[in-house]
N, CA and C of each residue as an Amber inpcrd file, in Angstrom:
protein
   363
  43.7020000 102.5070000 149.8690000  42.6550000 104.0730000 149.8570000
  42.2660000 104.8560000 148.8470000  41.1200000 105.3480000 148.8490000
  40.1380000 106.2730000 147.7340000  40.8470000 107.6840000 147.0470000
  40.7310000 107.7150000 146.2510000  40.9580000 109.2550000 145.7250000
  40.1580000 109.8990000 145.0340000  39.6330000 111.1520000 144.2360000
  38.6890000 111.9290000 143.7750000  39.6380000 111.0530000 142.4590000
  38.2850000 110.1400000 141.4700000  39.3510000 109.7320000 140.2650000
  39.2820000 110.4170000 139.3120000  38.6600000 111.7310000 139.0720000
  39.1100000 112.4270000 138.2850000  40.6630000 113.0250000 138.3700000
  41.4470000 112.5640000 139.2770000  43.1340000 112.7760000 139.3980000
  43.6400000 111.6460000 139.2870000  43.0960000 110.5550000 138.9240000
  43.4850000 109.0780000 138.7420000  44.6040000 108.9850000 137.4360000
  45.9630000 108.9530000 137.7970000  47.2020000 109.0390000 136.8640000
  47.6990000 110.9570000 136.9640000  47.2700000 111.3050000 137.5230000
  48.0850000 112.7170000 137.8240000  48.0790000 112.9440000 139.0950000
  48.7760000 113.6800000 139.4840000  49.4450000 114.1460000 140.6470000
  47.8810000 114.7330000 141.6730000  47.6330000 114.2190000 142.7630000
  46.2170000 114.7230000 143.8450000  46.7570000 115.0040000 144.7170000
  46.1650000 115.4990000 145.9560000  46.3940000 115.8590000 147.3240000
  45.9030000 114.6430000 148.0270000  44.4720000 114.7750000 147.9770000
  43.9790000 114.1900000 149.3110000  43.5620000 112.5850000 148.6950000
  43.7090000 111.8010000 150.0090000  43.2470000 110.4060000 150.2080000
  42.3920000 109.8770000 151.3420000  41.5930000 108.9220000 150.7520000
  40.6010000 108.7230000 151.8360000  40.6510000 107.4080000 152.1220000
  40.5340000 106.7470000 153.5230000  40.8450000 105.3470000 153.8260000
  40.0910000 104.9860000 154.9220000  40.2190000 103.6120000 155.3400000
  39.9750000 103.3470000 156.8920000  41.0600000 103.3080000 157.2230000
  40.9240000 103.1410000 158.6620000  42.2650000 102.7480000 159.8570000
  42.1030000 102.2450000 160.5540000  42.7110000 100.5860000 160.3820000
  42.9840000  99.6790000 161.2060000  43.8540000 100.2130000 162.2880000
  43.5870000 100.2280000 163.5560000  44.5930000 100.6660000 164.7540000
  44.3840000  99.5550000 166.3040000  45.2710000  98.8050000 165.8970000
  45.0070000  97.8020000 167.1440000  44.1610000  96.5750000 167.1040000
  43.3350000  96.5630000 166.0190000  42.3570000  95.1080000 165.9500000
  42.5080000  95.3120000 164.5770000  42.0610000  94.0150000 164.4720000
  41.7720000  93.3780000 163.1660000  40.6470000  94.2070000 162.0160000
  40.1830000  95.0500000 162.8130000  39.1400000  95.7190000 161.9290000
  38.9610000  97.1940000 161.9890000  38.4890000  97.8550000 160.6730000
  38.8300000  99.4760000 160.6080000  37.7160000 100.1350000 161.9270000
  38.0660000 100.6940000 162.4530000  37.0120000 101.6000000 163.6370000
  37.4220000 103.4440000 162.7870000  37.7600000 103.4900000 162.1210000
  38.0720000 105.3950000 161.5720000  38.1390000 104.9190000 160.1160000
  37.6400000 106.3450000 159.8070000  37.4090000 106.7850000 158.2160000
  38.8220000 107.9580000 158.5180000  39.6550000 108.2830000 157.4310000
  40.2490000 108.8490000 157.1250000  40.7400000 109.8230000 156.1000000
  40.6290000 111.1680000 156.2620000  41.2800000 111.7330000 155.1520000
  42.3760000 112.4020000 155.4560000  43.2030000 112.4840000 154.3970000
  44.5510000 112.4260000 154.3530000  45.2040000 113.5770000 153.5160000
  45.6080000 114.7400000 153.4730000  46.3410000 115.7720000 152.8580000
  47.7530000 115.0440000 152.5090000  48.0130000 114.6210000 151.8350000
  49.9240000 114.2450000 151.3830000  50.4740000 115.5380000 151.3570000
  49.9030000 116.5490000 150.9090000  50.9210000 118.2790000 151.1520000
  51.4470000 118.3920000 152.8050000  50.5250000 118.5560000 153.1630000
  51.0150000 118.8390000 154.3700000  50.8080000 117.9420000 155.4370000
  50.6320000 116.4990000 154.8430000  51.0150000 115.5100000 155.8460000
  49.7920000 115.6260000 157.1000000  48.6030000 116.3590000 157.1160000
  47.5230000 116.5330000 157.8390000  46.0390000 115.4280000 157.2800000
  45.9340000 114.9290000 158.4980000  44.9480000 114.0880000 158.5360000
  43.4240000 114.0580000 159.2830000  42.1230000 114.1640000 159.2240000
  41.1250000 114.5360000 159.1690000  40.5200000 113.0170000 159.5940000
  39.8610000 112.3850000 160.7880000  39.4100000 111.3120000 160.9830000
  37.5670000 111.1390000 161.5940000  37.5020000 110.3870000 161.2360000
  35.5540000 110.1700000 161.9580000  35.8950000 108.8460000 162.1330000
  35.2060000 108.5360000 163.7260000  34.7590000 107.6470000 164.2790000
  33.7000000 107.5370000 165.4540000  32.8570000 106.6090000 165.3590000
  32.1030000 106.3040000 166.4020000  31.9860000 105.0310000 167.3720000
  31.9260000 105.1270000 168.5950000  32.1650000 103.7640000 169.2650000
  31.0970000 102.8070000 168.5460000  31.5460000 101.6040000 168.8390000
  30.5100000 100.6770000 167.9710000  30.4440000 100.4290000 166.7660000
  31.3580000 101.1200000 165.9350000  31.1510000 101.2110000 164.4080000
  32.6000000 101.0140000 163.5530000  32.1210000  99.8810000 162.5720000
  33.1960000  99.2950000 162.0370000  32.9050000  99.8080000 160.5410000
  33.7640000 101.2770000 160.2780000  33.1700000 101.3390000 158.5280000
  34.1800000 100.6940000 157.4700000  33.2190000 100.9710000 156.2390000
  33.7260000 100.0220000 155.0230000  34.8170000 100.9000000 154.2890000
  35.3730000 100.6430000 153.2960000  36.1670000 101.5390000 152.5630000
  35.4450000 102.6210000 152.1680000  36.1930000 103.9580000 152.3070000
  35.2380000 104.9610000 151.4700000  35.2730000 104.9830000 150.6500000
  34.2540000 105.8990000 150.0660000  34.1700000 105.8320000 148.5180000
  34.0370000 107.6680000 148.6350000  34.5700000 108.2950000 147.9430000
  34.2390000 109.3630000 147.3890000  33.6150000 110.0090000 146.1400000
  32.4130000 110.6270000 146.1440000  31.5580000 110.9480000 145.3000000
  31.9240000 112.5200000 144.8870000  32.0990000 113.2540000 143.6720000
  32.6840000 114.3340000 143.6230000  31.0540000 115.4090000 143.2590000
  31.4330000 116.4280000 143.2140000  30.0990000 117.4870000 143.4130000
  29.7620000 117.5630000 142.0710000  28.5130000 117.8330000 141.4750000
  29.0460000 117.9280000 140.2220000  29.2340000 119.3070000 139.9440000
  30.0970000 119.5450000 139.2120000  30.8530000 121.1090000 138.7820000
  31.6890000 121.1460000 139.9150000  32.2590000 120.1800000 140.4830000
  33.1760000 120.4090000 141.5420000  34.1780000 121.3920000 140.6980000
  35.0080000 122.0630000 142.0330000  36.2480000 123.1530000 141.4230000
  37.4190000 123.0550000 142.3630000  37.1030000 122.2180000 142.9100000
  38.2420000 121.7350000 143.9600000  38.4590000 120.2790000 144.2520000
  39.4090000 119.6360000 144.0810000  39.9470000 118.4770000 144.4190000
  39.0780000 117.2790000 145.3030000  38.4780000 118.0040000 146.4330000
  37.5240000 117.3620000 147.3480000  36.5770000 117.9410000 147.6960000
  35.5250000 118.6580000 146.9930000  34.3020000 118.9890000 146.2940000
  33.8080000 117.9520000 146.3770000  32.6690000 117.5950000 147.2180000
  32.1900000 116.4640000 147.2740000  31.7930000 115.4880000 148.4360000
  31.4900000 114.2050000 148.5760000  31.1430000 113.7450000 149.7040000
  31.6860000 112.2090000 149.9980000  31.8640000 111.8600000 151.3250000
  32.4730000 110.5560000 151.5120000  31.1370000 109.7780000 151.6270000
  31.0630000 108.2150000 151.3190000  30.0520000 107.5500000 151.5260000
  30.9770000 106.2420000 152.7060000  30.2480000 105.7280000 152.8410000
  30.6750000 104.3540000 153.8330000  29.6090000 103.7210000 154.7550000
  29.5790000 101.9750000 154.4320000  28.6520000 101.9440000 154.4810000
  29.2520000 101.2110000 156.4110000  28.3050000 101.6930000 157.2510000
  29.1110000 101.5440000 159.2300000  28.0570000  99.9230000 159.5370000
  28.9440000  98.9410000 159.7300000  28.3930000  97.9430000 160.5710000
  28.4550000  98.2120000 162.0370000  27.0550000  98.5100000 162.8880000
  27.3610000  98.5040000 164.1070000  27.5900000  97.5070000 164.8590000
  28.3670000  97.2880000 165.9470000  28.5650000  96.1070000 166.6690000
  27.6390000  96.0660000 167.9270000  26.7160000  97.5400000 168.3520000
  25.7200000  97.3200000 169.1350000  24.0970000  97.1330000 168.4820000
  24.0060000  95.8910000 169.1430000  22.4430000  95.6570000 168.3780000
  21.3170000  96.2100000 168.5870000  21.1850000  97.4530000 169.3610000
  20.7790000  98.5220000 169.7670000  20.6040000  99.7670000 168.8680000
  21.4190000  99.5450000 167.8420000  22.0650000 100.4360000 167.0760000
  22.3830000  99.9880000 165.5520000  21.0050000 100.5000000 164.3740000
  21.2550000  99.5680000 163.0870000  22.9320000  99.7450000 162.6060000
  22.6160000  99.1700000 161.8920000  23.8620000  99.5280000 160.5080000
  23.4850000 100.7960000 159.8630000  24.4310000 101.4270000 159.0300000
  23.7310000 102.9690000 158.3710000  24.6370000 103.2850000 157.0080000
  24.4860000 103.6970000 156.1970000  25.0050000 104.5220000 155.1810000
  25.6330000 106.1910000 155.9490000  26.9260000 106.4380000 155.9090000
  27.5390000 107.5160000 156.6280000  27.5740000 108.2480000 155.5170000
  27.2090000 109.6590000 155.2920000  27.8280000 110.3830000 154.5050000
  28.0260000 111.6690000 155.1050000  29.6220000 111.9490000 154.8090000
  30.6220000 113.0470000 155.2990000  30.5760000 114.3290000 153.8160000
  30.9900000 115.2890000 154.3430000  30.8480000 116.3970000 153.6140000
  32.6320000 115.8990000 153.6690000  33.3590000 115.8720000 152.1290000
  34.6780000 115.4710000 152.0630000  35.5140000 116.5010000 152.2390000
  35.5020000 117.7560000 152.4540000  36.2780000 118.7270000 152.7370000
  36.5120000 118.9170000 153.9440000  35.5340000 118.7780000 154.9550000
  35.2870000 119.0620000 156.2680000  35.3880000 118.1100000 156.8770000
  34.9260000 116.7950000 156.2960000  34.7080000 115.6800000 157.3310000
  33.5440000 115.4980000 158.5780000  33.1440000 116.3920000 158.1340000
  31.7180000 116.8210000 159.0190000  30.4690000 115.7850000 158.5930000
  29.7800000 115.7290000 159.4510000  28.7230000 114.6730000 159.0890000
  27.4800000 115.0490000 158.2830000  27.0900000 114.5280000 157.3840000
  26.5310000 115.2370000 156.3610000  24.8550000 114.3290000 156.9990000
  24.9230000 113.0800000 157.3900000  23.8420000 112.4540000 157.1930000
  24.1630000 110.9790000 157.4130000  22.8240000 109.9860000 157.7970000
  23.1560000 109.0010000 157.6200000  21.6900000 108.2010000 157.4930000
  22.0990000 107.2630000 156.7510000  20.5150000 106.2880000 156.5110000
  20.4860000 104.8060000 157.1690000  20.0410000 104.6620000 157.8400000
  20.2160000 103.2520000 158.9360000  19.1870000 102.5030000 157.6040000
  19.5550000 101.4020000 157.7660000  18.8450000 100.2960000 156.7140000
  18.4350000  99.1880000 157.9320000  17.7770000  98.2640000 157.9850000
  16.5910000  97.4710000 158.9500000  17.5720000  95.9420000 157.8190000
  18.6070000  95.9190000 157.6500000  18.5990000  94.6230000 157.3650000
  20.3220000  94.1030000 157.9530000  20.7750000  92.8050000 157.9500000
  22.2680000  92.8890000 158.3690000  23.5990000  92.9040000 157.0050000
  23.7900000  93.8840000 157.9150000  25.0020000  94.1470000 156.7310000
  26.2930000  93.4970000 157.7290000  27.1920000  92.9210000 156.2850000
  28.5330000  92.3740000 156.6310000  29.3510000  93.6800000 156.4620000
  30.9740000  93.4060000 156.8530000  31.9430000  94.5230000 156.9870000
  32.4530000  94.1290000 155.6480000  32.4480000  95.0720000 154.7440000
  33.1910000  94.9470000 153.4230000  34.0530000  95.7900000 153.6100000
  35.1740000  95.4220000 152.8860000  36.6530000  96.7170000 152.9140000
  36.2690000  97.1180000 151.8080000  35.6330000  97.0870000 150.7360000
  35.6780000  97.7960000 149.5150000  34.2120000  98.3370000 149.0260000
  34.4920000  99.5040000 148.7960000  32.6640000  99.9390000 148.2440000
  32.7840000 100.4320000 146.9860000  31.7370000 100.7390000 146.3740000
  32.0270000 101.5950000 145.1450000  30.9810000 102.2850000 145.1270000
  30.6320000 103.2710000 144.3210000  29.4680000 103.9520000 143.7730000
  29.6700000 104.3420000 142.2420000  28.2520000 104.0610000 141.5460000
  28.1160000 104.0460000 140.2150000  26.9380000 104.9180000 140.1420000
  27.5710000 106.2840000 139.2770000  26.4320000 107.4180000 139.0740000
  24.8790000 106.8010000 138.0960000  24.0650000 107.7460000 138.6810000
  22.7660000 106.7200000 137.9750000  23.0060000 106.8720000 136.4110000
  23.3300000 107.3600000 135.7120000  23.8400000 107.3490000 134.4530000
  24.4270000 106.4560000 133.7670000  25.2360000 106.0350000 134.5060000
  26.1950000 104.6520000 134.4720000  25.3580000 103.4680000 134.7230000
  24.2550000 103.6070000 134.9310000  23.7030000 102.3360000 135.2390000
  22.6920000 101.9570000 133.6980000  22.1540000 102.3890000 133.1970000
  21.5100000 102.1720000 132.3290000  21.8830000 101.2500000 131.1670000
  21.6160000 100.8430000 130.8690000  21.7710000  99.8970000 129.2820000
  22.0520000 100.4060000 128.0060000  23.4690000 100.4050000 127.2070000
  23.1970000 100.7600000 126.1730000  22.4380000  99.7910000 125.0130000
  21.2800000  99.9770000 124.7410000  20.8140000  98.6230000 123.5520000
  21.1560000  99.5970000 121.8900000
């Protein structure tokens, strides 16, 4: 599972995870509120989501201010794989970016902000 890493080592409320149910591959993405023990889910037929990654909104005020990114492998040959973007607060889909490349199911994802990509000399 993933959290908003600004809360790493501190008390946090939300976790984000892939859900495996009755199959050896994940079929859903979850947001779980550990205080209320409630969960929101995203799923789509013929889609295998990778581990979701939380990306906070600049100047976020709440723990779940941000987006969830997950690469989605499609098992339907007519539907391309894509990057899924969900609102972390509501779990409503904000968008998707299809790619014309073969993707494999990777259980772990990573997001690196652009300012951390530049090398310091």
